[in-house]
PDB file of N, CA and C in Angstrom:
ATOM      1  N   UNK D   1      20.259   2.031 -47.259  1.00  0.00           N
ATOM      2  CA  UNK D   1      20.411   1.882 -48.697  1.00  0.00           C
ATOM      3  C   UNK D   1      19.936   0.502 -49.120  1.00  0.00           C
ATOM      4  N   UNK D   2      19.424   0.355 -49.779  1.00  0.00           N
ATOM      5  CA  UNK D   2      19.031  -0.966 -50.353  1.00  0.00           C
ATOM      6  C   UNK D   2      20.195  -1.646 -51.211  1.00  0.00           C
ATOM      7  N   UNK D   3      19.988  -2.968 -50.654  1.00  0.00           N
ATOM      8  CA  UNK D   3      21.281  -3.627 -51.518  1.00  0.00           C
ATOM      9  C   UNK D   3      20.813  -4.219 -52.905  1.00  0.00           C
ATOM     10  N   UNK D   4      21.762  -3.976 -53.708  1.00  0.00           N
ATOM     11  CA  UNK D   4      21.672  -4.365 -55.121  1.00  0.00           C
ATOM     12  C   UNK D   4      21.368  -6.138 -55.495  1.00  0.00           C
ATOM     13  N   UNK D   5      20.459  -6.694 -55.960  1.00  0.00           N
ATOM     14  CA  UNK D   5      20.562  -8.243 -55.891  1.00  0.00           C
ATOM     15  C   UNK D   5      21.587  -8.529 -57.016  1.00  0.00           C
ATOM     16  N   UNK D   6      22.262  -9.604 -56.645  1.00  0.00           N
ATOM     17  CA  UNK D   6      23.502 -10.058 -57.552  1.00  0.00           C
ATOM     18  C   UNK D   6      22.781 -10.762 -58.761  1.00  0.00           C
ATOM     19  N   UNK D   7      23.498 -10.773 -59.865  1.00  0.00           N
ATOM     20  CA  UNK D   7      23.220 -11.104 -61.223  1.00  0.00           C
ATOM     21  C   UNK D   7      22.719 -12.709 -60.871  1.00  0.00           C
ATOM     22  N   UNK D   8      23.291 -13.332 -59.985  1.00  0.00           N
ATOM     23  CA  UNK D   8      22.676 -14.860 -59.886  1.00  0.00           C
ATOM     24  C   UNK D   8      21.373 -15.134 -59.292  1.00  0.00           C
ATOM     25  N   UNK D   9      21.139 -14.168 -58.467  1.00  0.00           N
ATOM     26  CA  UNK D   9      19.762 -14.204 -57.637  1.00  0.00           C
ATOM     27  C   UNK D   9      18.865 -13.632 -58.596  1.00  0.00           C
ATOM     28  N   UNK D  10      19.018 -12.638 -59.418  1.00  0.00           N
ATOM     29  CA  UNK D  10      18.192 -12.163 -60.591  1.00  0.00           C
ATOM     30  C   UNK D  10      17.770 -13.249 -61.632  1.00  0.00           C
ATOM     31  N   UNK D  11      18.871 -13.763 -61.873  1.00  0.00           N
ATOM     32  CA  UNK D  11      18.643 -15.237 -63.020  1.00  0.00           C
ATOM     33  C   UNK D  11      17.952 -16.142 -62.487  1.00  0.00           C
ATOM     34  N   UNK D  12      18.039 -16.512 -61.158  1.00  0.00           N
ATOM     35  CA  UNK D  12      17.306 -17.398 -60.594  1.00  0.00           C
ATOM     36  C   UNK D  12      15.797 -16.863 -60.599  1.00  0.00           C
ATOM     37  N   UNK D  13      15.593 -15.538 -60.232  1.00  0.00           N
ATOM     38  CA  UNK D  13      14.163 -15.009 -60.089  1.00  0.00           C
ATOM     39  C   UNK D  13      13.731 -15.116 -61.435  1.00  0.00           C
ATOM     40  N   UNK D  14      14.077 -14.743 -62.614  1.00  0.00           N
ATOM     41  CA  UNK D  14      13.756 -14.919 -63.893  1.00  0.00           C
ATOM     42  C   UNK D  14      13.578 -16.201 -64.136  1.00  0.00           C
ATOM     43  N   UNK D  15      14.623 -17.354 -63.833  1.00  0.00           N
ATOM     44  CA  UNK D  15      13.975 -18.805 -64.114  1.00  0.00           C
ATOM     45  C   UNK D  15      12.722 -19.268 -63.538  1.00  0.00           C
ATOM     46  N   UNK D  16      12.517 -18.886 -62.164  1.00  0.00           N
ATOM     47  CA  UNK D  16      11.456 -18.957 -61.593  1.00  0.00           C
ATOM     48  C   UNK D  16      10.170 -18.449 -62.372  1.00  0.00           C
ATOM     49  N   UNK D  17      10.021 -17.142 -62.645  1.00  0.00           N
ATOM     50  CA  UNK D  17       8.907 -16.874 -63.277  1.00  0.00           C
ATOM     51  C   UNK D  17       8.701 -17.501 -64.520  1.00  0.00           C
ATOM     52  N   UNK D  18       9.797 -17.601 -65.182  1.00  0.00           N
ATOM     53  CA  UNK D  18       9.691 -18.431 -66.508  1.00  0.00           C
ATOM     54  C   UNK D  18       9.078 -19.865 -66.551  1.00  0.00           C
ATOM     55  N   UNK D  19       9.350 -20.388 -65.514  1.00  0.00           N
ATOM     56  CA  UNK D  19       8.727 -21.870 -65.079  1.00  0.00           C
ATOM     57  C   UNK D  19       7.154 -21.458 -64.838  1.00  0.00           C
ATOM     58  N   UNK D  20       6.943 -20.493 -64.207  1.00  0.00           N
ATOM     59  CA  UNK D  20       5.450 -20.222 -63.884  1.00  0.00           C
ATOM     60  C   UNK D  20       4.687 -20.010 -65.182  1.00  0.00           C
ATOM     61  N   UNK D  21       5.367 -19.310 -65.879  1.00  0.00           N
ATOM     62  CA  UNK D  21       4.692 -18.775 -67.010  1.00  0.00           C
ATOM     63  C   UNK D  21       4.425 -19.840 -68.206  1.00  0.00           C
ATOM     64  N   UNK D  22       5.629 -20.921 -68.114  1.00  0.00           N
ATOM     65  CA  UNK D  22       5.507 -22.076 -68.927  1.00  0.00           C
ATOM     66  C   UNK D  22       4.407 -22.835 -68.694  1.00  0.00           C
ATOM     67  N   UNK D  23       4.186 -23.023 -67.336  1.00  0.00           N
ATOM     68  CA  UNK D  23       2.905 -23.750 -66.751  1.00  0.00           C
ATOM     69  C   UNK D  23       1.660 -23.295 -67.011  1.00  0.00           C
ATOM     70  N   UNK D  24       1.744 -21.717 -67.098  1.00  0.00           N
ATOM     71  CA  UNK D  24       0.383 -21.119 -67.514  1.00  0.00           C
ATOM     72  C   UNK D  24       0.081 -21.344 -68.900  1.00  0.00           C
ATOM     73  N   UNK D  25       1.014 -21.169 -69.684  1.00  0.00           N
ATOM     74  CA  UNK D  25       0.733 -21.177 -71.201  1.00  0.00           C
ATOM     75  C   UNK D  25       0.409 -22.959 -71.429  1.00  0.00           C
ATOM     76  N   UNK D  26       1.057 -23.561 -70.841  1.00  0.00           N
ATOM     77  CA  UNK D  26       0.642 -24.952 -70.993  1.00  0.00           C
ATOM     78  C   UNK D  26      -0.814 -25.300 -70.476  1.00  0.00           C
ATOM     79  N   UNK D  27      -1.306 -24.568 -69.509  1.00  0.00           N
ATOM     80  CA  UNK D  27      -2.706 -24.657 -68.944  1.00  0.00           C
ATOM     81  C   UNK D  27      -3.880 -24.384 -69.979  1.00  0.00           C
ATOM     82  N   UNK D  28      -3.182 -22.933 -70.211  1.00  0.00           N
ATOM     83  CA  UNK D  28      -4.101 -22.268 -71.360  1.00  0.00           C
ATOM     84  C   UNK D  28      -4.325 -23.142 -72.661  1.00  0.00           C
ATOM     85  N   UNK D  29      -3.141 -23.568 -73.069  1.00  0.00           N
ATOM     86  CA  UNK D  29      -3.277 -24.418 -74.341  1.00  0.00           C
ATOM     87  C   UNK D  29      -4.193 -25.712 -74.201  1.00  0.00           C
ATOM     88  N   UNK D  30      -3.983 -26.257 -73.125  1.00  0.00           N
ATOM     89  CA  UNK D  30      -5.061 -27.330 -72.957  1.00  0.00           C
ATOM     90  C   UNK D  30      -6.550 -26.998 -72.685  1.00  0.00           C
ATOM     91  N   UNK D  31      -6.793 -25.931 -72.158  1.00  0.00           N
ATOM     92  CA  UNK D  31      -8.026 -25.421 -72.053  1.00  0.00           C
ATOM     93  C   UNK D  31      -8.560 -25.098 -73.184  1.00  0.00           C
ATOM     94  N   UNK D  32      -7.859 -24.230 -74.121  1.00  0.00           N
ATOM     95  CA  UNK D  32      -8.403 -23.584 -75.405  1.00  0.00           C
ATOM     96  C   UNK D  32      -8.547 -25.019 -76.587  1.00  0.00           C
ATOM     97  N   UNK D  33      -7.613 -26.128 -76.387  1.00  0.00           N
ATOM     98  CA  UNK D  33      -8.028 -27.214 -77.173  1.00  0.00           C
ATOM     99  C   UNK D  33      -9.175 -27.684 -76.651  1.00  0.00           C
ATOM    100  N   UNK D  34      -9.702 -27.832 -75.372  1.00  0.00           N
ATOM    101  CA  UNK D  34     -10.751 -28.585 -74.880  1.00  0.00           C
ATOM    102  C   UNK D  34     -12.063 -27.736 -75.593  1.00  0.00           C
ATOM    103  N   UNK D  35     -11.914 -26.544 -75.281  1.00  0.00           N
ATOM    104  CA  UNK D  35     -12.933 -25.721 -75.755  1.00  0.00           C
ATOM    105  C   UNK D  35     -13.112 -25.574 -77.358  1.00  0.00           C
ATOM    106  N   UNK D  36     -12.155 -25.863 -78.111  1.00  0.00           N
ATOM    107  CA  UNK D  36     -12.450 -26.162 -79.674  1.00  0.00           C
ATOM    108  C   UNK D  36     -13.294 -27.150 -79.847  1.00  0.00           C
ATOM    109  N   UNK D  37     -12.592 -28.289 -79.159  1.00  0.00           N
ATOM    110  CA  UNK D  37     -13.310 -29.456 -79.424  1.00  0.00           C
ATOM    111  C   UNK D  37     -14.711 -29.228 -79.075  1.00  0.00           C
ATOM    112  N   UNK D  38     -15.145 -28.775 -78.090  1.00  0.00           N
ATOM    113  CA  UNK D  38     -16.549 -28.565 -77.642  1.00  0.00           C
ATOM    114  C   UNK D  38     -16.949 -27.639 -78.691  1.00  0.00           C
ATOM    115  N   UNK D  39     -16.755 -26.768 -79.099  1.00  0.00           N
ATOM    116  CA  UNK D  39     -17.183 -25.599 -79.960  1.00  0.00           C
ATOM    117  C   UNK D  39     -17.454 -26.258 -81.326  1.00  0.00           C
ATOM    118  N   UNK D  40     -16.453 -27.222 -81.902  1.00  0.00           N
ATOM    119  CA  UNK D  40     -16.614 -28.265 -82.777  1.00  0.00           C
ATOM    120  C   UNK D  40     -17.997 -29.143 -82.869  1.00  0.00           C
ATOM    121  N   UNK D  41     -17.702 -29.601 -81.967  1.00  0.00           N
ATOM    122  CA  UNK D  41     -19.071 -30.529 -81.352  1.00  0.00           C
ATOM    123  C   UNK D  41     -20.312 -29.859 -81.493  1.00  0.00           C
ATOM    124  N   UNK D  42     -20.524 -28.704 -80.856  1.00  0.00           N
ATOM    125  CA  UNK D  42     -21.852 -27.913 -80.972  1.00  0.00           C
ATOM    126  C   UNK D  42     -21.967 -27.280 -82.233  1.00  0.00           C
ATOM    127  N   UNK D  43     -21.194 -27.086 -82.839  1.00  0.00           N
ATOM    128  CA  UNK D  43     -21.103 -26.643 -84.353  1.00  0.00           C
ATOM    129  C   UNK D  43     -21.852 -27.791 -84.998  1.00  0.00           C
ATOM    130  N   UNK D  44     -21.184 -28.915 -84.980  1.00  0.00           N
ATOM    131  CA  UNK D  44     -21.832 -29.958 -85.852  1.00  0.00           C
ATOM    132  C   UNK D  44     -23.254 -30.430 -85.366  1.00  0.00           C
ATOM    133  N   UNK D  45     -23.642 -30.564 -84.172  1.00  0.00           N
ATOM    134  CA  UNK D  45     -24.762 -30.482 -83.797  1.00  0.00           C
ATOM    135  C   UNK D  45     -25.702 -29.477 -84.237  1.00  0.00           C
ATOM    136  N   UNK D  46     -25.317 -28.167 -84.212  1.00  0.00           N
ATOM    137  CA  UNK D  46     -26.397 -27.364 -84.621  1.00  0.00           C
ATOM    138  C   UNK D  46     -26.750 -27.369 -86.055  1.00  0.00           C
ATOM    139  N   UNK D  47     -25.794 -27.769 -86.881  1.00  0.00           N
ATOM    140  CA  UNK D  47     -25.796 -27.942 -88.284  1.00  0.00           C
ATOM    141  C   UNK D  47     -26.950 -29.172 -88.547  1.00  0.00           C
ATOM    142  N   UNK D  48     -26.502 -30.199 -87.866  1.00  0.00           N
ATOM    143  CA  UNK D  48     -27.266 -31.580 -87.565  1.00  0.00           C
ATOM    144  C   UNK D  48     -28.889 -31.187 -87.580  1.00  0.00           C
ATOM    145  N   UNK D  49     -28.880 -30.416 -86.571  1.00  0.00           N
ATOM    146  CA  UNK D  49     -30.715 -29.942 -86.101  1.00  0.00           C
ATOM    147  C   UNK D  49     -31.141 -29.149 -86.770  1.00  0.00           C
ATOM    148  N   UNK D  50     -30.204 -28.196 -87.619  1.00  0.00           N
ATOM    149  CA  UNK D  50     -30.685 -27.242 -88.798  1.00  0.00           C
ATOM    150  C   UNK D  50     -31.258 -28.184 -90.091  1.00  0.00           C
ATOM    151  N   UNK D  51     -30.661 -29.094 -90.237  1.00  0.00           N
ATOM    152  CA  UNK D  51     -30.748 -29.792 -91.260  1.00  0.00           C
ATOM    153  C   UNK D  51     -32.129 -30.897 -91.013  1.00  0.00           C
ATOM    154  N   UNK D  52     -32.301 -31.224 -89.758  1.00  0.00           N
ATOM    155  CA  UNK D  52     -33.363 -31.674 -89.531  1.00  0.00           C
ATOM    156  C   UNK D  52     -34.850 -31.006 -89.235  1.00  0.00           C
ATOM    157  N   UNK D  53     -34.819 -29.998 -88.892  1.00  0.00           N
ATOM    158  CA  UNK D  53     -35.722 -28.727 -88.857  1.00  0.00           C
ATOM    159  C   UNK D  53     -36.199 -28.347 -90.507  1.00  0.00           C
ATOM    160  N   UNK D  54     -35.085 -28.444 -91.430  1.00  0.00           N
ATOM    161  CA  UNK D  54     -35.486 -27.913 -92.805  1.00  0.00           C
ATOM    162  C   UNK D  54     -36.177 -29.272 -93.258  1.00  0.00           C
ATOM    163  N   UNK D  55     -35.641 -30.451 -92.889  1.00  0.00           N
ATOM    164  CA  UNK D  55     -36.269 -31.634 -93.527  1.00  0.00           C
ATOM    165  C   UNK D  55     -37.800 -31.610 -92.986  1.00  0.00           C
ATOM    166  N   UNK D  56     -37.991 -31.524 -91.794  1.00  0.00           N
ATOM    167  CA  UNK D  56     -39.417 -31.516 -90.901  1.00  0.00           C
ATOM    168  C   UNK D  56     -40.192 -30.325 -91.763  1.00  0.00           C
ATOM    169  N   UNK D  57     -39.828 -29.186 -92.019  1.00  0.00           N
ATOM    170  CA  UNK D  57     -40.689 -28.145 -92.582  1.00  0.00           C
ATOM    171  C   UNK D  57     -40.821 -28.913 -94.059  1.00  0.00           C
ATOM    172  N   UNK D  58     -39.876 -29.108 -94.805  1.00  0.00           N
ATOM    173  CA  UNK D  58     -40.123 -29.662 -96.020  1.00  0.00           C
ATOM    174  C   UNK D  58     -41.236 -30.879 -96.270  1.00  0.00           C
ATOM    175  N   UNK D  59     -41.208 -31.753 -95.331  1.00  0.00           N
ATOM    176  CA  UNK D  59     -42.122 -32.703 -95.258  1.00  0.00           C
ATOM    177  C   UNK D  59     -43.501 -32.295 -94.720  1.00  0.00           C
ATOM    178  N   UNK D  60     -43.676 -31.334 -94.224  1.00  0.00           N
ATOM    179  CA  UNK D  60     -45.083 -30.633 -93.618  1.00  0.00           C
ATOM    180  C   UNK D  60     -45.505 -29.553 -94.570  1.00  0.00           C
ATOM    181  N   UNK D  61     -44.558 -29.329 -95.497  1.00  0.00           N
ATOM    182  CA  UNK D  61     -45.239 -28.340 -96.649  1.00  0.00           C
ATOM    183  C   UNK D  61     -44.949 -26.816 -96.031  1.00  0.00           C
ATOM    184  N   UNK D  62     -43.920 -26.790 -95.348  1.00  0.00           N
ATOM    185  CA  UNK D  62     -43.367 -25.545 -94.682  1.00  0.00           C
ATOM    186  C   UNK D  62     -44.209 -24.849 -93.708  1.00  0.00           C
ATOM    187  N   UNK D  63     -43.888 -23.889 -93.016  1.00  0.00           N
ATOM    188  CA  UNK D  63     -44.212 -23.280 -92.265  1.00  0.00           C
ATOM    189  C   UNK D  63     -45.427 -22.306 -92.559  1.00  0.00           C
ATOM    190  N   UNK D  64     -46.784 -22.320 -92.113  1.00  0.00           N
ATOM    191  CA  UNK D  64     -47.795 -21.550 -92.605  1.00  0.00           C
ATOM    192  C   UNK D  64     -47.585 -20.441 -91.852  1.00  0.00           C
ATOM    193  N   UNK D  65     -47.714 -19.196 -92.954  1.00  0.00           N
ATOM    194  CA  UNK D  65     -47.454 -17.879 -92.612  1.00  0.00           C
ATOM    195  C   UNK D  65     -48.823 -17.196 -92.219  1.00  0.00           C
ATOM    196  N   UNK D  66     -49.978 -17.474 -92.690  1.00  0.00           N
ATOM    197  CA  UNK D  66     -50.915 -17.116 -92.484  1.00  0.00           C
ATOM    198  C   UNK D  66     -52.015 -17.596 -91.861  1.00  0.00           C
ATOM    199  N   UNK D  67     -51.580 -18.843 -91.650  1.00  0.00           N
ATOM    200  CA  UNK D  67     -52.976 -19.616 -90.907  1.00  0.00           C
ATOM    201  C   UNK D  67     -52.663 -19.363 -89.432  1.00  0.00           C
ATOM    202  N   UNK D  68     -54.102 -19.073 -88.917  1.00  0.00           N
ATOM    203  CA  UNK D  68     -54.191 -18.941 -87.135  1.00  0.00           C
ATOM    204  C   UNK D  68     -54.046 -20.245 -86.536  1.00  0.00           C
ATOM    205  N   UNK D  69     -53.532 -20.042 -85.443  1.00  0.00           N
ATOM    206  CA  UNK D  69     -53.490 -21.361 -84.361  1.00  0.00           C
ATOM    207  C   UNK D  69     -54.477 -21.943 -84.143  1.00  0.00           C
ATOM    208  N   UNK D  70     -54.888 -23.160 -83.721  1.00  0.00           N
ATOM    209  CA  UNK D  70     -55.973 -23.764 -83.241  1.00  0.00           C
ATOM    210  C   UNK D  70     -56.888 -23.054 -82.175  1.00  0.00           C
ATOM    211  N   UNK D  71     -56.139 -22.430 -81.474  1.00  0.00           N
ATOM    212  CA  UNK D  71     -57.304 -21.818 -80.171  1.00  0.00           C
ATOM    213  C   UNK D  71     -57.815 -20.417 -80.528  1.00  0.00           C
ATOM    214  N   UNK D  72     -57.834 -19.942 -81.837  1.00  0.00           N
ATOM    215  CA  UNK D  72     -58.479 -19.005 -82.152  1.00  0.00           C
ATOM    216  C   UNK D  72     -59.927 -19.250 -82.412  1.00  0.00           C
TER     217      UNK D  72
END
């Protein structure tokens, strides 16, 4: 038969697992924070580019819808 682990060894095993889980959670939190910073920066950059495009279109009179390209 197999021997039943003692309560002390079970508690030690649980403490080890908790330590690894805490480390994993900390790593995930760090990664998520970095990703959100990057998402925020990319969102600001996209908004800036959209505004620049709208300004350029407004200054040039908009995008010609029915005008043929010069190679025709």
